[in-house]
PDB file of C-alpha atoms in Angstrom:
ATOM      1  CA  MET A  10      47.870 -45.687  -2.269  1.00  0.00           C
ATOM      2  CA  ARG A  11      49.960 -45.160   0.840  1.00  0.00           C
ATOM      3  CA  ARG A  12      52.364 -47.873  -0.194  1.00  0.00           C
ATOM      4  CA  ARG A  13      52.728 -46.338  -3.637  1.00  0.00           C
ATOM      5  CA  THR A  14      53.371 -42.883  -2.186  1.00  0.00           C
ATOM      6  CA  ALA A  15      55.934 -44.306   0.225  1.00  0.00           C
ATOM      7  CA  LEU A  16      57.681 -46.117  -2.670  1.00  0.00           C
ATOM      8  CA  LEU A  17      57.837 -42.967  -4.709  1.00  0.00           C
ATOM      9  CA  LEU A  18      59.264 -40.961  -1.832  1.00  0.00           C
ATOM     10  CA  SER A  19      61.873 -43.640  -1.154  1.00  0.00           C
ATOM     11  CA  LEU A  20      63.002 -43.417  -4.844  1.00  0.00           C
ATOM     12  CA  LEU A  21      63.349 -39.588  -4.919  1.00  0.00           C
ATOM     13  CA  PRO A  22      67.182 -39.570  -4.207  1.00  0.00           C
ATOM     14  CA  VAL A  23      67.501 -42.078  -7.046  1.00  0.00           C
ATOM     15  CA  LEU A  24      65.148 -40.403  -9.508  1.00  0.00           C
ATOM     16  CA  LEU A  25      66.607 -36.855  -8.740  1.00  0.00           C
ATOM     17  CA  PRO A  26      70.305 -37.332  -7.977  1.00  0.00           C
ATOM     18  CA  GLY A  27      71.297 -34.020  -9.480  1.00  0.00           C
ATOM     19  CA  GLN A  28      68.772 -32.035  -7.431  1.00  0.00           C
ATOM     20  CA  ALA A  29      69.729 -33.778  -4.226  1.00  0.00           C
ATOM     21  CA  SER A  30      73.406 -33.182  -4.798  1.00  0.00           C
ATOM     22  CA  ALA A  31      72.842 -29.521  -5.722  1.00  0.00           C
ATOM     23  CA  GLN A  32      71.019 -28.908  -2.458  1.00  0.00           C
ATOM     24  CA  ALA A  33      73.707 -30.623  -0.431  1.00  0.00           C
ATOM     25  CA  THR A  34      76.517 -28.468  -2.045  1.00  0.00           C
ATOM     26  CA  SER A  35      74.632 -25.215  -2.466  1.00  0.00           C
ATOM     27  CA  PRO A  36      77.026 -22.285  -1.576  1.00  0.00           C
ATOM     28  CA  LEU A  37      74.362 -20.893   0.750  1.00  0.00           C
ATOM     29  CA  SER A  38      74.272 -24.120   2.693  1.00  0.00           C
ATOM     30  CA  ARG A  39      77.905 -23.562   3.502  1.00  0.00           C
ATOM     31  CA  PHE A  40      77.276 -20.592   5.781  1.00  0.00           C
ATOM     32  CA  GLY A  41      77.419 -21.756   9.381  1.00  0.00           C
ATOM     33  CA  GLY A  42      75.018 -19.276  11.074  1.00  0.00           C
ATOM     34  CA  PRO A  43      72.293 -16.795  10.608  1.00  0.00           C
ATOM     35  CA  ALA A  44      74.583 -13.800  10.245  1.00  0.00           C
ATOM     36  CA  ILE A  45      77.855 -13.348   8.333  1.00  0.00           C
ATOM     37  CA  ARG A  46      80.645 -11.350   9.968  1.00  0.00           C
ATOM     38  CA  LEU A  47      82.341  -8.966   7.661  1.00  0.00           C
ATOM     39  CA  VAL A  48      85.595  -8.038   9.482  1.00  0.00           C
ATOM     40  CA  VAL A  49      87.135  -4.628   8.606  1.00  0.00           C
ATOM     41  CA  PRO A  50      90.590  -4.416  10.261  1.00  0.00           C
ATOM     42  CA  PHE A  51      90.358  -0.636  10.576  1.00  0.00           C
ATOM     43  CA  ALA A  52      88.480   1.994  12.417  1.00  0.00           C
ATOM     44  CA  PRO A  53      85.019   3.246  11.157  1.00  0.00           C
ATOM     45  CA  GLY A  54      85.187   6.043   8.651  1.00  0.00           C
ATOM     46  CA  GLY A  55      88.093   4.905   6.431  1.00  0.00           C
ATOM     47  CA  GLY A  56      88.016   3.568   2.878  1.00  0.00           C
ATOM     48  CA  ALA A  57      87.702  -0.073   3.859  1.00  0.00           C
ATOM     49  CA  ASP A  58      84.970   0.641   6.260  1.00  0.00           C
ATOM     50  CA  THR A  59      83.057   2.745   3.763  1.00  0.00           C
ATOM     51  CA  ALA A  60      83.314   0.014   1.093  1.00  0.00           C
ATOM     52  CA  ALA A  61      82.109  -2.593   3.563  1.00  0.00           C
ATOM     53  CA  HIS A  62      78.999  -0.559   4.416  1.00  0.00           C
ATOM     54  CA  ILE A  63      78.299   0.113   0.766  1.00  0.00           C
ATOM     55  CA  LEU A  64      78.669  -3.633  -0.048  1.00  0.00           C
ATOM     56  CA  ALA A  65      76.971  -5.270   2.920  1.00  0.00           C
ATOM     57  CA  PRO A  66      73.222  -4.545   2.265  1.00  0.00           C
ATOM     58  CA  SER A  67      73.281  -5.839  -1.263  1.00  0.00           C
ATOM     59  CA  LEU A  68      75.482  -8.827  -0.323  1.00  0.00           C
ATOM     60  CA  ALA A  69      73.013  -9.697   2.550  1.00  0.00           C
ATOM     61  CA  ALA A  70      70.082  -9.455   0.077  1.00  0.00           C
ATOM     62  CA  ALA A  71      71.801 -11.720  -2.388  1.00  0.00           C
ATOM     63  CA  LEU A  72      72.826 -14.324   0.098  1.00  0.00           C
ATOM     64  CA  GLY A  73      69.681 -14.323   2.229  1.00  0.00           C
ATOM     65  CA  ARG A  74      71.651 -13.665   5.433  1.00  0.00           C
ATOM     66  CA  PRO A  75      72.436 -10.631   7.471  1.00  0.00           C
ATOM     67  CA  VAL A  76      75.953  -9.268   6.819  1.00  0.00           C
ATOM     68  CA  LEU A  77      77.324  -7.473   9.920  1.00  0.00           C
ATOM     69  CA  VAL A  78      80.263  -5.103   9.496  1.00  0.00           C
ATOM     70  CA  GLU A  79      82.622  -5.697  12.424  1.00  0.00           C
ATOM     71  CA  ASN A  80      85.552  -3.173  12.859  1.00  0.00           C
ATOM     72  CA  ARG A  81      88.639  -4.653  14.443  1.00  0.00           C
ATOM     73  CA  PRO A  82      91.101  -1.656  14.255  1.00  0.00           C
ATOM     74  CA  GLY A  83      94.739  -1.459  15.369  1.00  0.00           C
ATOM     75  CA  GLY A  84      98.173  -2.649  14.399  1.00  0.00           C
ATOM     76  CA  ARG A  85      97.940  -1.395  10.765  1.00  0.00           C
ATOM     77  CA  GLY A  86      95.201  -3.933  10.079  1.00  0.00           C
ATOM     78  CA  ILE A  87      97.353  -6.978  11.037  1.00  0.00           C
ATOM     79  CA  PRO A  88      95.304  -8.209  14.064  1.00  0.00           C
ATOM     80  CA  GLY A  89      92.068  -7.945  12.160  1.00  0.00           C
ATOM     81  CA  ALA A  90      93.453  -9.701   9.150  1.00  0.00           C
ATOM     82  CA  ASP A  91      94.809 -12.448  11.401  1.00  0.00           C
ATOM     83  CA  LEU A  92      91.326 -13.023  12.963  1.00  0.00           C
ATOM     84  CA  VAL A  93      89.978 -13.648   9.400  1.00  0.00           C
ATOM     85  CA  ALA A  94      92.919 -15.993   8.635  1.00  0.00           C
ATOM     86  CA  ARG A  95      92.155 -18.067  11.832  1.00  0.00           C
ATOM     87  CA  ALA A  96      88.453 -18.325  11.286  1.00  0.00           C
ATOM     88  CA  ASN A  97      86.587 -21.441  10.390  1.00  0.00           C
ATOM     89  CA  PRO A  98      86.313 -21.915   6.541  1.00  0.00           C
ATOM     90  CA  ASP A  99      82.568 -22.148   6.709  1.00  0.00           C
ATOM     91  CA  GLY A 100      81.779 -18.729   5.205  1.00  0.00           C
ATOM     92  CA  GLN A 101      80.471 -17.190   8.347  1.00  0.00           C
ATOM     93  CA  THR A 102      83.513 -14.939   8.845  1.00  0.00           C
ATOM     94  CA  LEU A 103      84.843 -12.939   5.892  1.00  0.00           C
ATOM     95  CA  GLY A 104      87.175  -9.884   5.763  1.00  0.00           C
ATOM     96  CA  LEU A 105      87.335  -6.723   3.717  1.00  0.00           C
ATOM     97  CA  THR A 106      91.107  -6.353   3.761  1.00  0.00           C
ATOM     98  CA  ASN A 107      93.406  -4.208   1.729  1.00  0.00           C
ATOM     99  CA  THR A 108      96.957  -3.315   0.815  1.00  0.00           C
ATOM    100  CA  ALA A 109      98.022  -2.408   4.353  1.00  0.00           C
ATOM    101  CA  PRO A 110      97.923  -5.925   6.051  1.00  0.00           C
ATOM    102  CA  LEU A 111      98.118  -8.078   2.920  1.00  0.00           C
ATOM    103  CA  GLY A 112     100.512  -6.007   0.683  1.00  0.00           C
ATOM    104  CA  MET A 113     102.787  -3.678   2.583  1.00  0.00           C
ATOM    105  CA  ALA A 114     103.060  -5.374   6.037  1.00  0.00           C
ATOM    106  CA  PRO A 115     104.573  -8.598   4.581  1.00  0.00           C
ATOM    107  CA  LEU A 116     107.353  -6.646   3.018  1.00  0.00           C
ATOM    108  CA  LEU A 117     108.377  -4.994   6.352  1.00  0.00           C
ATOM    109  CA  GLU A 118     107.995  -7.514   9.142  1.00  0.00           C
ATOM    110  CA  ALA A 119     107.280 -11.056  10.163  1.00  0.00           C
ATOM    111  CA  LEU A 120     103.484 -11.670  10.445  1.00  0.00           C
ATOM    112  CA  PRO A 121     101.364 -14.268  12.127  1.00  0.00           C
ATOM    113  CA  TYR A 122      99.953 -15.188   8.718  1.00  0.00           C
ATOM    114  CA  ASP A 123     101.042 -15.603   5.101  1.00  0.00           C
ATOM    115  CA  PRO A 124      98.925 -13.323   2.870  1.00  0.00           C
ATOM    116  CA  ASP A 125      98.746 -15.975   0.142  1.00  0.00           C
ATOM    117  CA  ARG A 126      98.745 -19.369   1.952  1.00  0.00           C
ATOM    118  CA  ASP A 127      96.486 -18.428   4.873  1.00  0.00           C
ATOM    119  CA  PHE A 128      93.627 -16.682   3.001  1.00  0.00           C
ATOM    120  CA  THR A 129      91.208 -17.447   0.270  1.00  0.00           C
ATOM    121  CA  HIS A 130      91.089 -14.219  -1.770  1.00  0.00           C
ATOM    122  CA  VAL A 131      87.597 -13.897  -3.253  1.00  0.00           C
ATOM    123  CA  ALA A 132      86.999 -10.635  -5.100  1.00  0.00           C
ATOM    124  CA  LEU A 133      88.370  -7.192  -5.785  1.00  0.00           C
ATOM    125  CA  ILE A 134      85.992  -4.489  -4.769  1.00  0.00           C
ATOM    126  CA  ALA A 135      87.740  -1.203  -5.444  1.00  0.00           C
ATOM    127  CA  GLU A 136      90.951   0.717  -5.546  1.00  0.00           C
ATOM    128  CA  THR A 137      91.912   4.152  -4.307  1.00  0.00           C
ATOM    129  CA  PRO A 138      94.960   6.242  -5.132  1.00  0.00           C
ATOM    130  CA  SER A 139      97.009   8.266  -2.625  1.00  0.00           C
ATOM    131  CA  VAL A 140      96.728  12.090  -2.603  1.00  0.00           C
ATOM    132  CA  LEU A 141      99.160  14.720  -1.426  1.00  0.00           C
ATOM    133  CA  LEU A 142      97.272  17.266   0.770  1.00  0.00           C
ATOM    134  CA  VAL A 143      98.042  20.546   2.317  1.00  0.00           C
ATOM    135  CA  PRO A 144      95.562  22.667   4.421  1.00  0.00           C
ATOM    136  CA  ALA A 145      93.319  24.800   2.293  1.00  0.00           C
ATOM    137  CA  ASP A 146      94.887  28.033   3.530  1.00  0.00           C
ATOM    138  CA  SER A 147      98.498  26.735   2.946  1.00  0.00           C
ATOM    139  CA  ARG A 148     100.972  28.970   1.161  1.00  0.00           C
ATOM    140  CA  PHE A 149     101.617  25.938  -1.140  1.00  0.00           C
ATOM    141  CA  GLN A 150      98.746  26.178  -3.575  1.00  0.00           C
ATOM    142  CA  THR A 151     100.442  24.177  -6.239  1.00  0.00           C
ATOM    143  CA  PHE A 152     102.676  21.112  -6.328  1.00  0.00           C
ATOM    144  CA  ASP A 153     105.534  23.270  -7.750  1.00  0.00           C
ATOM    145  CA  LEU A 154     105.398  25.714  -4.912  1.00  0.00           C
ATOM    146  CA  TYR A 155     105.396  22.774  -2.464  1.00  0.00           C
ATOM    147  CA  LEU A 156     108.414  21.187  -4.085  1.00  0.00           C
ATOM    148  CA  ARG A 157     110.405  24.440  -4.230  1.00  0.00           C
ATOM    149  CA  ALA A 158     109.981  24.900  -0.477  1.00  0.00           C
ATOM    150  CA  ALA A 159     110.804  21.278   0.251  1.00  0.00           C
ATOM    151  CA  ARG A 160     114.014  21.723  -1.740  1.00  0.00           C
ATOM    152  CA  SER A 161     115.120  25.087  -0.509  1.00  0.00           C
ATOM    153  CA  TRP A 162     114.035  25.402   3.081  1.00  0.00           C
ATOM    154  CA  ALA A 163     116.608  24.462   5.576  1.00  0.00           C
ATOM    155  CA  ARG A 164     114.119  22.528   7.695  1.00  0.00           C
ATOM    156  CA  GLY A 165     112.287  21.112   4.656  1.00  0.00           C
ATOM    157  CA  LEU A 166     108.673  20.185   5.122  1.00  0.00           C
ATOM    158  CA  THR A 167     106.840  17.572   7.226  1.00  0.00           C
ATOM    159  CA  TYR A 168     104.310  15.096   5.854  1.00  0.00           C
ATOM    160  CA  GLY A 169     101.955  12.799   7.795  1.00  0.00           C
ATOM    161  CA  SER A 170     100.818   9.389   6.846  1.00  0.00           C
ATOM    162  CA  PRO A 171      98.349   6.839   8.280  1.00  0.00           C
ATOM    163  CA  ALA A 172     101.127   4.673   9.729  1.00  0.00           C
ATOM    164  CA  THR A 173     104.814   3.852   9.574  1.00  0.00           C
ATOM    165  CA  GLY A 174     105.211   1.265   6.799  1.00  0.00           C
ATOM    166  CA  SER A 175     102.075   2.331   4.875  1.00  0.00           C
ATOM    167  CA  LEU A 176     101.952   2.758   1.171  1.00  0.00           C
ATOM    168  CA  GLN A 177     101.606   6.500   1.690  1.00  0.00           C
ATOM    169  CA  HIS A 178     104.702   6.546   3.889  1.00  0.00           C
ATOM    170  CA  LEU A 179     106.674   4.736   1.078  1.00  0.00           C
ATOM    171  CA  GLN A 180     105.338   7.165  -1.471  1.00  0.00           C
ATOM    172  CA  GLY A 181     106.487  10.111   0.597  1.00  0.00           C
ATOM    173  CA  GLU A 182     109.949   8.661   0.896  1.00  0.00           C
ATOM    174  CA  MET A 183     110.072   8.031  -2.853  1.00  0.00           C
ATOM    175  CA  LEU A 184     109.016  11.599  -3.613  1.00  0.00           C
ATOM    176  CA  ALA A 185     111.789  12.965  -1.332  1.00  0.00           C
ATOM    177  CA  LYS A 186     114.386  10.845  -2.960  1.00  0.00           C
ATOM    178  CA  ALA A 187     113.266  11.390  -6.505  1.00  0.00           C
ATOM    179  CA  ALA A 188     112.816  15.166  -6.174  1.00  0.00           C
ATOM    180  CA  GLY A 189     115.819  15.835  -3.992  1.00  0.00           C
ATOM    181  CA  ALA A 190     113.554  17.314  -1.411  1.00  0.00           C
ATOM    182  CA  ARG A 191     113.600  17.399   2.458  1.00  0.00           C
ATOM    183  CA  LEU A 192     110.389  15.648   3.550  1.00  0.00           C
ATOM    184  CA  THR A 193     110.235  14.491   7.185  1.00  0.00           C
ATOM    185  CA  HIS A 194     107.790  11.717   7.809  1.00  0.00           C
ATOM    186  CA  VAL A 195     105.399  12.001  10.786  1.00  0.00           C
ATOM    187  CA  ALA A 196     103.652   8.652  11.419  1.00  0.00           C
ATOM    188  CA  TYR A 197     100.134   8.438  12.820  1.00  0.00           C
ATOM    189  CA  ARG A 198      97.836   5.684  13.981  1.00  0.00           C
ATOM    190  CA  GLY A 199      95.363   5.973  11.256  1.00  0.00           C
ATOM    191  CA  THR A 200      94.293   8.572   8.635  1.00  0.00           C
ATOM    192  CA  GLY A 201      91.868  10.357  10.924  1.00  0.00           C
ATOM    193  CA  PRO A 202      94.403  11.637  13.445  1.00  0.00           C
ATOM    194  CA  ALA A 203      96.794  12.640  10.675  1.00  0.00           C
ATOM    195  CA  LEU A 204      94.247  14.454   8.829  1.00  0.00           C
ATOM    196  CA  LEU A 205      93.096  16.378  12.032  1.00  0.00           C
ATOM    197  CA  ASP A 206      96.677  17.496  12.512  1.00  0.00           C
ATOM    198  CA  LEU A 207      97.010  18.562   8.968  1.00  0.00           C
ATOM    199  CA  LEU A 208      93.861  20.711   9.157  1.00  0.00           C
ATOM    200  CA  ASN A 209      95.098  22.214  12.474  1.00  0.00           C
ATOM    201  CA  GLY A 210      98.450  23.080  10.870  1.00  0.00           C
ATOM    202  CA  GLN A 211     100.577  20.655  12.971  1.00  0.00           C
ATOM    203  CA  VAL A 212     102.125  19.152   9.837  1.00  0.00           C
ATOM    204  CA  ASP A 213     102.784  20.824   6.473  1.00  0.00           C
ATOM    205  CA  SER A 214     101.373  18.175   4.351  1.00  0.00           C
ATOM    206  CA  MET A 215     100.017  14.670   4.216  1.00  0.00           C
ATOM    207  CA  MET A 216     100.014  11.606   1.988  1.00  0.00           C
ATOM    208  CA  ALA A 217      96.601  10.091   2.341  1.00  0.00           C
ATOM    209  CA  PRO A 218      94.414   7.446   0.793  1.00  0.00           C
ATOM    210  CA  LEU A 219      91.893   9.387  -1.311  1.00  0.00           C
ATOM    211  CA  ALA A 220      89.022   7.428   0.087  1.00  0.00           C
ATOM    212  CA  SER A 221      89.797   8.546   3.590  1.00  0.00           C
ATOM    213  CA  ALA A 222      90.511  12.257   2.591  1.00  0.00           C
ATOM    214  CA  ILE A 223      88.014  13.067  -0.125  1.00  0.00           C
ATOM    215  CA  GLY A 224      85.576  14.625   2.384  1.00  0.00           C
ATOM    216  CA  ALA A 225      88.192  17.100   3.504  1.00  0.00           C
ATOM    217  CA  VAL A 226      89.002  18.091  -0.061  1.00  0.00           C
ATOM    218  CA  THR A 227      85.380  18.379  -1.338  1.00  0.00           C
ATOM    219  CA  SER A 228      84.431  20.399   1.778  1.00  0.00           C
ATOM    220  CA  GLY A 229      87.275  22.909   1.054  1.00  0.00           C
ATOM    221  CA  ARG A 230      89.169  22.160   4.222  1.00  0.00           C
ATOM    222  CA  ALA A 231      92.163  20.586   2.423  1.00  0.00           C
ATOM    223  CA  ARG A 232      93.733  21.162  -0.934  1.00  0.00           C
ATOM    224  CA  ALA A 233      94.964  18.277  -3.123  1.00  0.00           C
ATOM    225  CA  LEU A 234      98.207  18.884  -4.983  1.00  0.00           C
ATOM    226  CA  ALA A 235      98.803  15.584  -6.730  1.00  0.00           C
ATOM    227  CA  VAL A 236      97.253  12.141  -7.001  1.00  0.00           C
ATOM    228  CA  SER A 237      99.017   8.728  -7.390  1.00  0.00           C
ATOM    229  CA  GLY A 238      96.635   7.151  -9.904  1.00  0.00           C
ATOM    230  CA  PRO A 239      97.808   6.427 -13.440  1.00  0.00           C
ATOM    231  CA  ALA A 240      95.865   9.477 -14.597  1.00  0.00           C
ATOM    232  CA  ALA A 241      93.950  12.414 -13.133  1.00  0.00           C
ATOM    233  CA  GLU A 242      91.272  11.439 -10.816  1.00  0.00           C
ATOM    234  CA  PRO A 243      87.617  12.383 -12.015  1.00  0.00           C
ATOM    235  CA  SER A 244      86.562  13.127  -8.388  1.00  0.00           C
ATOM    236  CA  LEU A 245      89.486  15.715  -8.137  1.00  0.00           C
ATOM    237  CA  PRO A 246      89.080  17.933 -11.204  1.00  0.00           C
ATOM    238  CA  GLY A 247      92.185  19.954 -11.922  1.00  0.00           C
ATOM    239  CA  VAL A 248      94.450  17.811  -9.696  1.00  0.00           C
ATOM    240  CA  PRO A 249      97.355  16.339 -11.708  1.00  0.00           C
ATOM    241  CA  ALA A 250      98.721  12.870 -11.411  1.00  0.00           C
ATOM    242  CA  PHE A 251     102.291  12.449 -10.121  1.00  0.00           C
ATOM    243  CA  ALA A 252     103.170  10.810 -13.352  1.00  0.00           C
ATOM    244  CA  ALA A 253     102.140  13.983 -15.275  1.00  0.00           C
ATOM    245  CA  LEU A 254     104.363  16.016 -12.935  1.00  0.00           C
ATOM    246  CA  GLY A 255     107.444  13.934 -13.714  1.00  0.00           C
ATOM    247  CA  PHE A 256     107.259  11.296 -11.017  1.00  0.00           C
ATOM    248  CA  PRO A 257     105.756   8.096 -12.569  1.00  0.00           C
ATOM    249  CA  GLN A 258     107.492   5.907  -9.871  1.00  0.00           C
ATOM    250  CA  LEU A 259     104.852   7.153  -7.373  1.00  0.00           C
ATOM    251  CA  THR A 260     101.960   5.666  -9.479  1.00  0.00           C
ATOM    252  CA  ALA A 261     100.250   3.110  -7.293  1.00  0.00           C
ATOM    253  CA  THR A 262      96.719   2.576  -5.958  1.00  0.00           C
ATOM    254  CA  ALA A 263      95.618   0.809  -2.720  1.00  0.00           C
ATOM    255  CA  TRP A 264      93.311  -2.093  -3.393  1.00  0.00           C
ATOM    256  CA  MET A 265      90.660  -3.654  -1.188  1.00  0.00           C
ATOM    257  CA  GLY A 266      88.676  -6.832  -1.618  1.00  0.00           C
ATOM    258  CA  LEU A 267      86.798  -9.657  -0.009  1.00  0.00           C
ATOM    259  CA  SER A 268      88.857 -12.516   1.494  1.00  0.00           C
ATOM    260  CA  GLY A 269      88.184 -15.387   3.790  1.00  0.00           C
ATOM    261  CA  PRO A 270      90.252 -17.998   5.638  1.00  0.00           C
ATOM    262  CA  ARG A 271      92.149 -20.703   3.837  1.00  0.00           C
ATOM    263  CA  GLY A 272      89.929 -23.558   2.682  1.00  0.00           C
ATOM    264  CA  LEU A 273      86.735 -21.831   1.741  1.00  0.00           C
ATOM    265  CA  PRO A 274      84.810 -24.303  -0.488  1.00  0.00           C
ATOM    266  CA  PRO A 275      85.262 -23.555  -4.249  1.00  0.00           C
ATOM    267  CA  THR A 276      81.528 -23.389  -4.748  1.00  0.00           C
ATOM    268  CA  LEU A 277      81.232 -20.803  -2.109  1.00  0.00           C
ATOM    269  CA  VAL A 278      84.116 -18.801  -3.507  1.00  0.00           C
ATOM    270  CA  GLU A 279      82.567 -18.837  -6.948  1.00  0.00           C
ATOM    271  CA  ARG A 280      79.180 -17.684  -5.618  1.00  0.00           C
ATOM    272  CA  LEU A 281      80.663 -14.888  -3.563  1.00  0.00           C
ATOM    273  CA  ASN A 282      82.812 -13.702  -6.368  1.00  0.00           C
ATOM    274  CA  GLY A 283      79.902 -13.672  -8.693  1.00  0.00           C
ATOM    275  CA  GLU A 284      77.717 -11.671  -6.269  1.00  0.00           C
ATOM    276  CA  VAL A 285      80.452  -9.079  -5.441  1.00  0.00           C
ATOM    277  CA  ASN A 286      81.115  -8.461  -9.136  1.00  0.00           C
ATOM    278  CA  ARG A 287      77.518  -8.147  -9.831  1.00  0.00           C
ATOM    279  CA  ILE A 288      76.870  -5.737  -6.918  1.00  0.00           C
ATOM    280  CA  ILE A 289      79.770  -3.382  -7.586  1.00  0.00           C
ATOM    281  CA  ALA A 290      78.713  -3.188 -11.341  1.00  0.00           C
ATOM    282  CA  LEU A 291      75.313  -1.879 -10.283  1.00  0.00           C
ATOM    283  CA  PRO A 292      75.199   1.791 -11.322  1.00  0.00           C
ATOM    284  CA  GLU A 293      73.952   2.992  -7.933  1.00  0.00           C
ATOM    285  CA  VAL A 294      76.614   1.047  -6.025  1.00  0.00           C
ATOM    286  CA  ALA A 295      79.406   2.107  -8.426  1.00  0.00           C
ATOM    287  CA  ALA A 296      78.290   5.739  -7.934  1.00  0.00           C
ATOM    288  CA  GLN A 297      78.477   5.406  -4.233  1.00  0.00           C
ATOM    289  CA  LEU A 298      81.990   3.940  -4.409  1.00  0.00           C
ATOM    290  CA  ARG A 299      83.231   6.688  -6.791  1.00  0.00           C
ATOM    291  CA  ALA A 300      81.712   9.401  -4.588  1.00  0.00           C
ATOM    292  CA  ALA A 301      83.684   7.956  -1.661  1.00  0.00           C
ATOM    293  CA  GLY A 302      86.989   8.118  -3.665  1.00  0.00           C
ATOM    294  CA  LEU A 303      86.848   4.359  -4.523  1.00  0.00           C
ATOM    295  CA  THR A 304      87.083   3.048  -8.097  1.00  0.00           C
ATOM    296  CA  PRO A 305      85.490  -0.252  -8.824  1.00  0.00           C
ATOM    297  CA  PRO A 306      87.348  -2.454 -11.344  1.00  0.00           C
ATOM    298  CA  ASP A 307      86.415  -1.793 -15.005  1.00  0.00           C
ATOM    299  CA  ARG A 308      85.920  -5.502 -15.587  1.00  0.00           C
ATOM    300  CA  PRO A 309      85.086  -8.369 -13.270  1.00  0.00           C
ATOM    301  CA  LEU A 310      87.989 -10.318 -11.829  1.00  0.00           C
ATOM    302  CA  ASP A 311      87.579 -13.960 -10.864  1.00  0.00           C
ATOM    303  CA  ALA A 312      89.032 -15.225  -7.558  1.00  0.00           C
ATOM    304  CA  ALA A 313      92.256 -16.414  -9.213  1.00  0.00           C
ATOM    305  CA  ALA A 314      92.779 -13.031 -10.744  1.00  0.00           C
ATOM    306  CA  TYR A 315      92.374 -11.256  -7.413  1.00  0.00           C
ATOM    307  CA  ARG A 316      94.719 -13.709  -5.709  1.00  0.00           C
ATOM    308  CA  GLN A 317      97.308 -12.845  -8.414  1.00  0.00           C
ATOM    309  CA  LEU A 318      96.772  -9.083  -7.919  1.00  0.00           C
ATOM    310  CA  VAL A 319      97.599  -9.572  -4.305  1.00  0.00           C
ATOM    311  CA  ALA A 320     100.694 -11.612  -5.032  1.00  0.00           C
ATOM    312  CA  ASP A 321     101.871  -9.219  -7.795  1.00  0.00           C
ATOM    313  CA  PHE A 322     101.910  -6.333  -5.259  1.00  0.00           C
ATOM    314  CA  ALA A 323     104.690  -8.001  -3.292  1.00  0.00           C
ATOM    315  CA  THR A 324     106.650  -8.865  -6.485  1.00  0.00           C
ATOM    316  CA  THR A 325     106.471  -5.260  -7.715  1.00  0.00           C
ATOM    317  CA  TRP A 326     107.079  -3.349  -4.507  1.00  0.00           C
ATOM    318  CA  ARG A 327     109.525  -5.597  -2.547  1.00  0.00           C
ATOM    319  CA  PRO A 328     112.659  -4.239  -4.405  1.00  0.00           C
ATOM    320  CA  VAL A 329     111.295  -0.584  -3.887  1.00  0.00           C
ATOM    321  CA  VAL A 330     110.838  -1.117  -0.225  1.00  0.00           C
ATOM    322  CA  ALA A 331     114.231  -2.597   0.159  1.00  0.00           C
ATOM    323  CA  ALA A 332     115.855   0.162  -1.803  1.00  0.00           C
ATOM    324  CA  SER A 333     114.072   2.829   0.360  1.00  0.00           C
ATOM    325  CA  GLY A 334     115.428   1.358   3.609  1.00  0.00           C
ATOM    326  CA  MET A 335     111.915   1.812   5.158  1.00  0.00           C
ATOM    327  CA  SER A 336     110.890  -0.381   8.067  1.00  0.00           C
ATOM    328  CA  ALA A 337     107.782  -0.894  10.176  1.00  0.00           C
ATOM    329  CA  LYS A 338     109.467   0.582  13.287  1.00  0.00           C
TER     330      LYS A 338
END
């Protein structure tokens, strides 16, 4: 009996080759440790950080591993993105990156990474438009009043943005040029400090990512004059899109998604992409994202489609950035 049992056990790899192979190549087996680092290259409280904390619990449950959000702020997201690019491609370090380090930065300066070659782009999580803000008690209660002042006042108006070289900086410069307005850019190190100065009256206005500013608007501390999405934003009733106001060239949204270092195994990429798409389609998760000013995609994108979205941003916006004369300095 013992000899028969031993013989059967010795034949298992032969009798069940498909099962043995499936276990050896299971996406979960690719993870190199008990916890997965989800690097957010920005400070806590912004749109990317919010999306990471919404995604992490469900992703951890799906993968059977803790997912720990790790903020690595500074340098417009470039150092944090570089950390992800240099990580081992074992699935233990992933990044929730966005337009800033992967879309705008490559158009403005030399980087320690290539946004296409040095990453494995896994899944789109959400997009968020920019919003033109003024303090709630500002004399500019409408976009028309704001634009009249920016055109007629000798000093013009000031507008803050999260950083020099950000998408919001570019949109402000585009608005000034298209409208023939005097808008002076004031750069900050992040949305938080810029928003604080706006609310304290240190700048006249601000171009901000909606996901980072929606709290100030819904609480009544700031007023939204226009939004850069293709249409009016459901979370901002009554606020027109720039396109509807005659400035369609400002239409753009910042995207954010899950990426890893170059060389992530295809089986792992497929598993992660499927889980992210499943999670963000859950009604409760989609509601959380929308409440935070983040819009999940209306249809699931595979990893190849998300990689193309990242590449298309550079193709679309490179000539616009060049024409604006904007730099990261």
